[in-house]
Amino acid sequence: MGGRGDEGAGLEGGHAVGTRVASLPAAPASRRGLSFVLGAGGVLALAVSPPLDQIADRWLFAHMVQHLLLTLVAAPLLVVGIGAWPRLWGIVRTRVSRRGGDALGRVLTHPLVALLISAAVLWAWHAPEAYDAAIVDDRVHAVEHLSFVVAYVLYWWPLLGPGRAEWSNAFRAFYLLAGAATGGLLGALLTFAPGAWYAHYLAIPSAAGLSPLADQHLAGAVMWLIGAIPFALIAVAVLRDEG
């Protein structure tokens, strides 16, 4: 009774099992990618939802915490998640290709271009006129937050996204240092400024013994000192992984 039919069925069954086994390594990668994407979504929700969003309307230092969560936590988590989730990365790449965006994508994620875009977006939104416009208009505020996420997805892509292996460790270290300096210099200016920059906070009565200028100095310290921590952690992970 063990003829060719049984043998063929056995071969087909073995082939099916082999195919399933071969596909198993992709599952943990997809789950890992999903966990990073969900983590990014959670951080985004934390940053733009109460109570932090309400506190940020009252205190500048809380607004800086928002910005750090968007640029230095949510954005890199999203980039890692896309790269670690083959199906999602395939969808993104296919849709970009269909719209003829391959060349533009390569330009925007080139390290020099991405660094300049992220720096320009960060500094532009912290100019007093732009900042005050965003804090009083929800639509402008939403554009500000979206532009932070997009700009820093571009910034983190050369380090954490697909294709990152083409850059040397020396270049990665320089790139991280340049990115940290971009926010660090702005934070230092806020910290040591002799006067408050933003009219919105000047119009709000002081609370908890924190004047608008003291609030600004604290905000600068958050950006300057606390903002260095994600860069340091990512530097350790990236340089060790590629060392």
mmCIF file of C-alpha atoms in Angstrom:
data_model
loop_
_atom_site.group_PDB
_atom_site.id
_atom_site.type_symbol
_atom_site.label_atom_id
_atom_site.label_comp_id
_atom_site.label_asym_id
_atom_site.label_seq_id
_atom_site.Cartn_x
_atom_site.Cartn_y
_atom_site.Cartn_z
ATOM 1 C CA MET A 1 0.000 0.000 0.000
ATOM 2 C CA GLY A 2 3.042 2.301 0.214
ATOM 3 C CA GLY A 3 3.059 3.215 -3.504
ATOM 4 C CA ARG A 4 4.114 6.303 -5.365
ATOM 5 C CA GLY A 5 1.033 8.198 -4.195
ATOM 6 C CA ASP A 6 2.010 7.778 -0.568
ATOM 7 C CA GLU A 7 5.600 8.624 -1.386
ATOM 8 C CA GLY A 8 4.520 11.753 -3.260
ATOM 9 C CA ALA A 9 2.258 12.779 -0.412
ATOM 10 C CA GLY A 10 5.124 12.277 1.997
ATOM 11 C CA LEU A 11 7.427 14.399 -0.122
ATOM 12 C CA GLU A 12 4.814 17.139 -0.396
ATOM 13 C CA GLY A 13 4.224 17.023 3.333
ATOM 14 C CA GLY A 14 7.947 17.166 4.000
ATOM 15 C CA HIS A 15 8.296 20.095 1.635
ATOM 16 C CA ALA A 16 5.450 21.925 3.377
ATOM 17 C CA VAL A 17 6.987 21.318 6.792
ATOM 18 C CA GLY A 18 10.374 22.431 5.503
ATOM 19 C CA THR A 19 8.855 25.600 4.099
ATOM 20 C CA ARG A 20 7.197 26.386 7.414
ATOM 21 C CA VAL A 21 10.401 25.723 9.332
ATOM 22 C CA ALA A 22 12.368 27.935 6.956
ATOM 23 C CA SER A 23 9.927 30.739 7.582
ATOM 24 C CA LEU A 24 10.127 30.528 11.378
ATOM 25 C CA PRO A 25 13.040 32.978 11.887
ATOM 26 C CA ALA A 26 10.984 35.753 10.301
ATOM 27 C CA ALA A 27 8.283 35.497 12.963
ATOM 28 C CA PRO A 28 10.405 36.647 15.922
ATOM 29 C CA ALA A 29 11.763 39.480 13.773
ATOM 30 C CA SER A 30 8.233 40.571 12.894
ATOM 31 C CA ARG A 31 7.157 40.425 16.527
ATOM 32 C CA ARG A 32 10.219 42.423 17.516
ATOM 33 C CA GLY A 33 9.458 45.002 14.847
ATOM 34 C CA LEU A 34 5.835 45.177 15.954
ATOM 35 C CA SER A 35 6.902 45.711 19.561
ATOM 36 C CA PHE A 36 9.100 48.648 18.542
ATOM 37 C CA VAL A 37 6.349 50.195 16.413
ATOM 38 C CA LEU A 38 3.831 49.799 19.229
ATOM 39 C CA GLY A 39 6.361 51.282 21.629
ATOM 40 C CA ALA A 40 6.768 54.278 19.338
ATOM 41 C CA GLY A 41 2.999 54.669 19.216
ATOM 42 C CA GLY A 42 2.794 54.540 22.993
ATOM 43 C CA VAL A 43 5.462 57.210 23.379
ATOM 44 C CA LEU A 44 3.720 59.402 20.801
ATOM 45 C CA ALA A 45 0.439 59.057 22.678
ATOM 46 C CA LEU A 46 2.147 59.885 25.974
ATOM 47 C CA ALA A 47 3.782 62.975 24.486
ATOM 48 C CA VAL A 48 0.709 64.552 22.906
ATOM 49 C CA SER A 49 -2.004 63.520 25.377
ATOM 50 C CA PRO A 50 -3.018 64.723 28.842
ATOM 51 C CA PRO A 51 -1.610 65.195 31.351
ATOM 52 C CA LEU A 52 1.737 66.006 29.710
ATOM 53 C CA ASP A 53 0.203 68.042 26.892
ATOM 54 C CA GLN A 54 -1.749 70.162 29.380
ATOM 55 C CA ILE A 55 1.277 70.643 31.610
ATOM 56 C CA ALA A 56 3.308 71.699 28.560
ATOM 57 C CA ASP A 57 0.877 74.559 27.956
ATOM 58 C CA ARG A 58 1.775 75.848 31.394
ATOM 59 C CA TRP A 59 5.502 75.120 31.678
ATOM 60 C CA LEU A 60 8.183 75.309 29.036
ATOM 61 C CA PHE A 61 10.281 72.550 30.600
ATOM 62 C CA ALA A 62 7.368 70.122 30.145
ATOM 63 C CA HIS A 63 7.116 71.169 26.514
ATOM 64 C CA MET A 64 10.774 70.272 26.083
ATOM 65 C CA VAL A 65 10.077 66.852 27.562
ATOM 66 C CA GLN A 66 7.410 66.461 24.869
ATOM 67 C CA HIS A 67 9.896 67.342 22.162
ATOM 68 C CA LEU A 68 12.500 64.910 23.485
ATOM 69 C CA LEU A 69 9.946 62.100 23.582
ATOM 70 C CA LEU A 70 8.969 62.782 19.972
ATOM 71 C CA THR A 71 12.459 63.199 18.526
ATOM 72 C CA LEU A 72 14.730 61.027 20.657
ATOM 73 C CA VAL A 73 12.427 58.202 21.763
ATOM 74 C CA ALA A 74 9.437 57.765 19.439
ATOM 75 C CA ALA A 75 11.292 58.489 16.184
ATOM 76 C CA PRO A 76 14.181 56.013 16.718
ATOM 77 C CA LEU A 77 11.780 53.342 17.994
ATOM 78 C CA LEU A 78 9.717 53.759 14.832
ATOM 79 C CA VAL A 79 12.781 53.486 12.586
ATOM 80 C CA VAL A 80 14.009 50.344 14.360
ATOM 81 C CA GLY A 81 10.519 48.860 14.203
ATOM 82 C CA ILE A 82 10.203 49.414 10.457
ATOM 83 C CA GLY A 83 13.619 47.889 9.829
ATOM 84 C CA ALA A 84 12.962 44.876 12.077
ATOM 85 C CA TRP A 85 9.552 44.146 10.556
ATOM 86 C CA PRO A 86 10.218 42.781 7.044
ATOM 87 C CA ARG A 87 6.594 42.899 5.920
ATOM 88 C CA LEU A 88 6.112 46.508 7.037
ATOM 89 C CA TRP A 89 9.405 47.572 5.477
ATOM 90 C CA GLY A 90 8.378 45.821 2.256
ATOM 91 C CA ILE A 91 5.083 47.720 2.189
ATOM 92 C CA VAL A 92 6.798 51.045 2.836
ATOM 93 C CA ARG A 93 9.450 50.419 0.190
ATOM 94 C CA THR A 94 6.893 49.262 -2.392
ATOM 95 C CA ARG A 95 4.652 52.277 -1.910
ATOM 96 C CA VAL A 96 7.567 54.671 -2.090
ATOM 97 C CA SER A 97 8.806 52.982 -5.282
ATOM 98 C CA ARG A 98 5.380 53.119 -6.925
ATOM 99 C CA ARG A 99 5.300 56.860 -6.398
ATOM 100 C CA GLY A 100 8.751 57.287 -7.865
ATOM 101 C CA GLY A 101 10.168 58.261 -4.501
ATOM 102 C CA ASP A 102 13.259 56.047 -4.432
ATOM 103 C CA ALA A 103 15.667 58.795 -5.453
ATOM 104 C CA LEU A 104 14.035 61.332 -3.135
ATOM 105 C CA GLY A 105 14.131 58.839 -0.273
ATOM 106 C CA ARG A 106 17.842 58.249 -0.785
ATOM 107 C CA VAL A 107 18.469 61.992 -0.765
ATOM 108 C CA LEU A 108 16.370 62.678 2.339
ATOM 109 C CA THR A 109 17.962 59.837 4.313
ATOM 110 C CA HIS A 110 21.516 60.715 3.338
ATOM 111 C CA PRO A 111 23.202 61.538 6.665
ATOM 112 C CA LEU A 112 24.205 65.089 5.771
ATOM 113 C CA VAL A 113 20.752 65.959 4.418
ATOM 114 C CA ALA A 114 18.945 64.265 7.309
ATOM 115 C CA LEU A 115 21.140 66.051 9.847
ATOM 116 C CA LEU A 116 20.498 69.436 8.243
ATOM 117 C CA ILE A 117 16.738 68.840 8.036
ATOM 118 C CA SER A 118 16.478 67.768 11.675
ATOM 119 C CA ALA A 119 18.572 70.724 12.836
ATOM 120 C CA ALA A 120 16.580 73.190 10.744
ATOM 121 C CA VAL A 121 13.243 71.874 12.013
ATOM 122 C CA LEU A 122 14.392 71.882 15.639
ATOM 123 C CA TRP A 123 15.781 75.416 15.562
ATOM 124 C CA ALA A 124 12.982 76.872 13.437
ATOM 125 C CA TRP A 125 10.240 75.725 15.811
ATOM 126 C CA HIS A 126 12.102 77.119 18.819
ATOM 127 C CA ALA A 127 12.293 80.592 17.328
ATOM 128 C CA PRO A 128 10.037 82.770 19.522
ATOM 129 C CA GLU A 129 7.516 83.636 16.791
ATOM 130 C CA ALA A 130 7.076 80.044 15.633
ATOM 131 C CA TYR A 131 6.986 78.655 19.155
ATOM 132 C CA ASP A 132 4.346 81.120 20.357
ATOM 133 C CA ALA A 133 2.249 80.458 17.241
ATOM 134 C CA ALA A 134 2.324 76.718 17.915
ATOM 135 C CA ILE A 135 1.495 76.970 21.604
ATOM 136 C CA VAL A 136 -1.685 79.003 21.017
ATOM 137 C CA ASP A 137 -3.002 77.263 17.873
ATOM 138 C CA ASP A 138 -3.725 73.530 18.028
ATOM 139 C CA ARG A 139 -3.386 73.115 14.267
ATOM 140 C CA VAL A 140 0.033 74.736 14.185
ATOM 141 C CA HIS A 141 0.991 72.708 17.243
ATOM 142 C CA ALA A 142 0.026 69.485 15.465
ATOM 143 C CA VAL A 143 2.130 70.479 12.451
ATOM 144 C CA GLU A 144 5.050 71.212 14.769
ATOM 145 C CA HIS A 145 4.870 67.801 16.409
ATOM 146 C CA LEU A 146 4.429 65.993 13.092
ATOM 147 C CA SER A 147 7.412 67.802 11.600
ATOM 148 C CA PHE A 148 9.545 66.814 14.599
ATOM 149 C CA VAL A 149 8.683 63.141 14.133
ATOM 150 C CA VAL A 150 9.261 63.193 10.366
ATOM 151 C CA ALA A 151 12.528 65.133 10.622
ATOM 152 C CA TYR A 152 13.928 62.814 13.267
ATOM 153 C CA VAL A 153 12.791 59.661 11.501
ATOM 154 C CA LEU A 154 14.989 60.943 8.678
ATOM 155 C CA TYR A 155 17.795 61.701 11.136
ATOM 156 C CA TRP A 156 17.752 58.252 12.745
ATOM 157 C CA TRP A 157 17.318 56.338 9.487
ATOM 158 C CA PRO A 158 21.029 56.250 8.477
ATOM 159 C CA LEU A 159 21.923 54.850 11.909
ATOM 160 C CA LEU A 160 19.035 52.529 12.711
ATOM 161 C CA GLY A 161 17.147 51.876 9.483
ATOM 162 C CA PRO A 162 17.749 49.378 6.659
ATOM 163 C CA GLY A 163 21.072 50.018 4.901
ATOM 164 C CA ARG A 164 22.826 51.271 8.025
ATOM 165 C CA ALA A 165 25.731 48.833 7.584
ATOM 166 C CA GLU A 166 27.299 50.996 4.879
ATOM 167 C CA TRP A 167 28.513 53.597 7.399
ATOM 168 C CA SER A 168 31.672 53.160 9.461
ATOM 169 C CA ASN A 169 31.772 53.352 13.244
ATOM 170 C CA ALA A 170 33.813 56.545 13.065
ATOM 171 C CA PHE A 171 31.147 58.151 10.912
ATOM 172 C CA ARG A 172 28.364 56.923 13.211
ATOM 173 C CA ALA A 173 30.119 58.445 16.206
ATOM 174 C CA PHE A 174 30.535 61.772 14.398
ATOM 175 C CA TYR A 175 26.913 61.720 13.248
ATOM 176 C CA LEU A 176 25.617 61.105 16.767
ATOM 177 C CA LEU A 177 27.862 63.823 18.162
ATOM 178 C CA ALA A 178 26.610 66.293 15.548
ATOM 179 C CA GLY A 179 22.994 65.424 16.313
ATOM 180 C CA ALA A 180 23.533 65.798 20.040
ATOM 181 C CA ALA A 181 25.297 69.124 19.521
ATOM 182 C CA THR A 182 22.364 70.443 17.493
ATOM 183 C CA GLY A 183 19.997 70.183 20.441
ATOM 184 C CA GLY A 184 22.674 70.749 23.047
ATOM 185 C CA LEU A 185 23.614 74.166 21.705
ATOM 186 C CA LEU A 186 19.979 75.254 21.593
ATOM 187 C CA GLY A 187 19.500 73.965 25.127
ATOM 188 C CA ALA A 188 22.560 75.856 26.323
ATOM 189 C CA LEU A 189 21.246 79.094 24.811
ATOM 190 C CA LEU A 190 17.937 78.615 26.603
ATOM 191 C CA THR A 191 19.708 77.768 29.856
ATOM 192 C CA PHE A 192 21.975 80.804 29.933
ATOM 193 C CA ALA A 193 19.701 83.358 28.257
ATOM 194 C CA PRO A 194 19.385 86.548 30.336
ATOM 195 C CA GLY A 195 15.704 86.950 29.453
ATOM 196 C CA ALA A 196 12.687 84.802 28.679
ATOM 197 C CA TRP A 197 12.158 84.106 24.979
ATOM 198 C CA TYR A 198 8.493 83.194 24.741
ATOM 199 C CA ALA A 199 5.619 85.635 25.210
ATOM 200 C CA HIS A 200 3.161 82.847 25.977
ATOM 201 C CA TYR A 201 4.843 81.956 29.260
ATOM 202 C CA LEU A 202 5.413 85.590 30.202
ATOM 203 C CA ALA A 203 1.647 86.102 30.057
ATOM 204 C CA ILE A 204 0.986 83.248 32.511
ATOM 205 C CA PRO A 205 1.280 83.945 36.257
ATOM 206 C CA SER A 206 4.179 82.165 37.909
ATOM 207 C CA ALA A 207 3.273 78.932 39.638
ATOM 208 C CA ALA A 208 5.074 76.696 42.108
ATOM 209 C CA GLY A 209 7.666 79.430 42.588
ATOM 210 C CA LEU A 210 8.951 78.995 39.027
ATOM 211 C CA SER A 211 9.284 82.237 37.079
ATOM 212 C CA PRO A 212 9.158 82.215 33.255
ATOM 213 C CA LEU A 213 12.921 82.723 33.127
ATOM 214 C CA ALA A 214 13.617 79.952 35.643
ATOM 215 C CA ASP A 215 11.243 77.705 33.699
ATOM 216 C CA GLN A 216 13.174 78.483 30.520
ATOM 217 C CA HIS A 217 16.494 77.736 32.198
ATOM 218 C CA LEU A 218 15.118 74.399 33.386
ATOM 219 C CA ALA A 219 13.792 73.678 29.885
ATOM 220 C CA GLY A 220 17.219 74.361 28.422
ATOM 221 C CA ALA A 221 18.811 72.005 30.933
ATOM 222 C CA VAL A 222 16.294 69.313 29.998
ATOM 223 C CA MET A 223 17.142 69.705 26.321
ATOM 224 C CA TRP A 224 20.870 70.021 26.901
ATOM 225 C CA LEU A 225 21.542 67.446 29.619
ATOM 226 C CA ILE A 226 18.615 65.016 29.634
ATOM 227 C CA GLY A 227 18.559 65.091 25.837
ATOM 228 C CA ALA A 228 22.099 63.706 25.774
ATOM 229 C CA ILE A 229 21.005 60.450 27.429
ATOM 230 C CA PRO A 230 19.188 58.905 24.419
ATOM 231 C CA PHE A 231 22.128 59.792 22.179
ATOM 232 C CA ALA A 232 24.523 58.092 24.594
ATOM 233 C CA LEU A 233 22.373 54.960 24.880
ATOM 234 C CA ILE A 234 21.921 54.674 21.122
ATOM 235 C CA ALA A 235 25.643 55.277 20.606
ATOM 236 C CA VAL A 236 26.486 52.388 22.925
ATOM 237 C CA ALA A 237 24.027 50.079 21.165
ATOM 238 C CA VAL A 238 24.995 51.039 17.614
ATOM 239 C CA LEU A 239 28.762 51.128 18.059
ATOM 240 C CA ARG A 240 28.843 47.903 20.075
ATOM 241 C CA ASP A 241 26.595 46.143 17.569
ATOM 242 C CA GLU A 242 28.797 47.116 14.646
ATOM 243 C CA GLY A 243 32.139 46.911 16.410
#
